[in-house]
């Protein structure tokens, strides 16, 4: 029988305040197999760890139960302590008597009784624990980054500068994302393109980065350190090596469609470059709108192209890459204004969203930075800005805060005043959230010096009357009804996950929250890691955030990848679900049930086999196995039954 030591932590008063640790120590001391027991104020402290290590040696212990906080916090700490005294790390069990006991009870007697049971179940599990060792596999020192916005760009540059190869995949014909559409950025009012384009150029020149634009990830297989990815690249039909960017093709193209870059406020041709600073600077033919495809009905662009750079016969290409890790930076979209019945379902041209207003403010926008409203080109003398449009509205729209609307609405109002000095901006708000460096100063300066009028409340209705937009709402501070005849209305639409990312997220088998944003492994301790090993998160794909936070998170994800790639091998937990081949009937049910593709059927031997590196020990195979052939290491049926008996005896 194993000689088991039990160490009960007070966790200050977190445990001791609710659990009678002295009585618990006396009771557990009498339990069969417990060779030593001790309690201490902080087991995770240096003296606490020293106590455990010295006791293991002195009392020749074979296994240890630490009754403390959640194993997600300090299990590794105590496992490392055992390894230091030559005990296998899997001869440790953590009994969680804090989160699952002391924090959820007020009655000390009841909490102490429950803690007693939790510790005994840990002891029963430990009795049958095997000594296990990490599974190792080779590591491919290359990373895939999906998304060419500021998050993907920053992560790519950080990793490439660290000396590792990067595959950067962007669905659009150019990198840049939404940040390249902005006019200026808060709170410093830097020109967005001025600070963005150097990074875009660096992507193009960095030899460690291979850029795939107009491309999407088709599939990904494998496991952390050893993924195989297929990338589909749509043809752009223009050879960048031959194209001289003369622009003759756009002059003759007869098709005009709304420009995505200008958010539908300007037009582009069917053959186009997304914007002047596009990377790569290559023309693309929009096949959905070009007249020259299936069958060929117009060849004007090809006819005028002197270098013969246009080839209508180009086909989609599929590339296969081997990578070791993935950073997902798929970005955001704005909540469709068409869903806002109260704001006219998007039918009024002078009711814009925030990105459209950015384009009007921008020197590269449809009005070259001059303030004109879309419907008739008139200079707007009164503009109403509405915050939380589609955010913080659980009854009708999205329940969460989009985090950046308060600040960029204020920026919009300031920039409007800089362009139209006699103009009057009004802002409807719920409250002002300015939780960033120098954000509050930005707010105070605007309110005191720019003459911006704030109304606390939400707009009930927007409708058109003559050439005015009538904005009707209630000021909740005064209780008075407000009605403003505005020339233009700007909605701070909620940030939502990228509309085109849902299929990709499903392909990558990543988890999302109830709003569709990617879920991090831990909101505080693992904010850039996903639950899936080898996948990291960056930018607004994980949740609404501003540019500084996006860049910080991207660099954080890059740092995690650099740490991973600095190893020569990848190590995987040995807690996997094995197969007892004598019991396995070869039915294959577990193969279909495995969400990680870790199982396959040996057709010759008629048994299931497991790829240990792929198995995450989720237990899905165990629950469906009709012959109990699937068993998880260190959590066998016998161990589970022994633990249950503690509660039923």
mmCIF file of C-alpha atoms in Angstrom, residues 1 136 143 179 215 304 309 385 425 501 528:
data_model
loop_
_atom_site.group_PDB
_atom_site.id
_atom_site.type_symbol
_atom_site.label_atom_id
_atom_site.label_comp_id
_atom_site.label_asym_id
_atom_site.label_seq_id
_atom_site.Cartn_x
_atom_site.Cartn_y
_atom_site.Cartn_z
ATOM 1 C CA UNK A 1 0.000 0.000 0.000
ATOM 2 C CA UNK A 136 7.125 13.751 -26.701
ATOM 3 C CA UNK A 143 3.540 29.302 -37.336
ATOM 4 C CA UNK A 179 -7.358 49.874 -38.828
ATOM 5 C CA UNK A 215 -6.774 33.072 -49.326
ATOM 6 C CA UNK A 304 -5.587 47.670 -72.949
ATOM 7 C CA UNK A 309 -0.555 40.985 -67.064
ATOM 8 C CA UNK A 385 -23.681 60.600 -32.324
ATOM 9 C CA UNK A 425 -22.057 67.681 -32.171
ATOM 10 C CA UNK A 501 -14.986 33.565 -39.511
ATOM 11 C CA UNK A 528 -4.053 34.540 -25.265
#
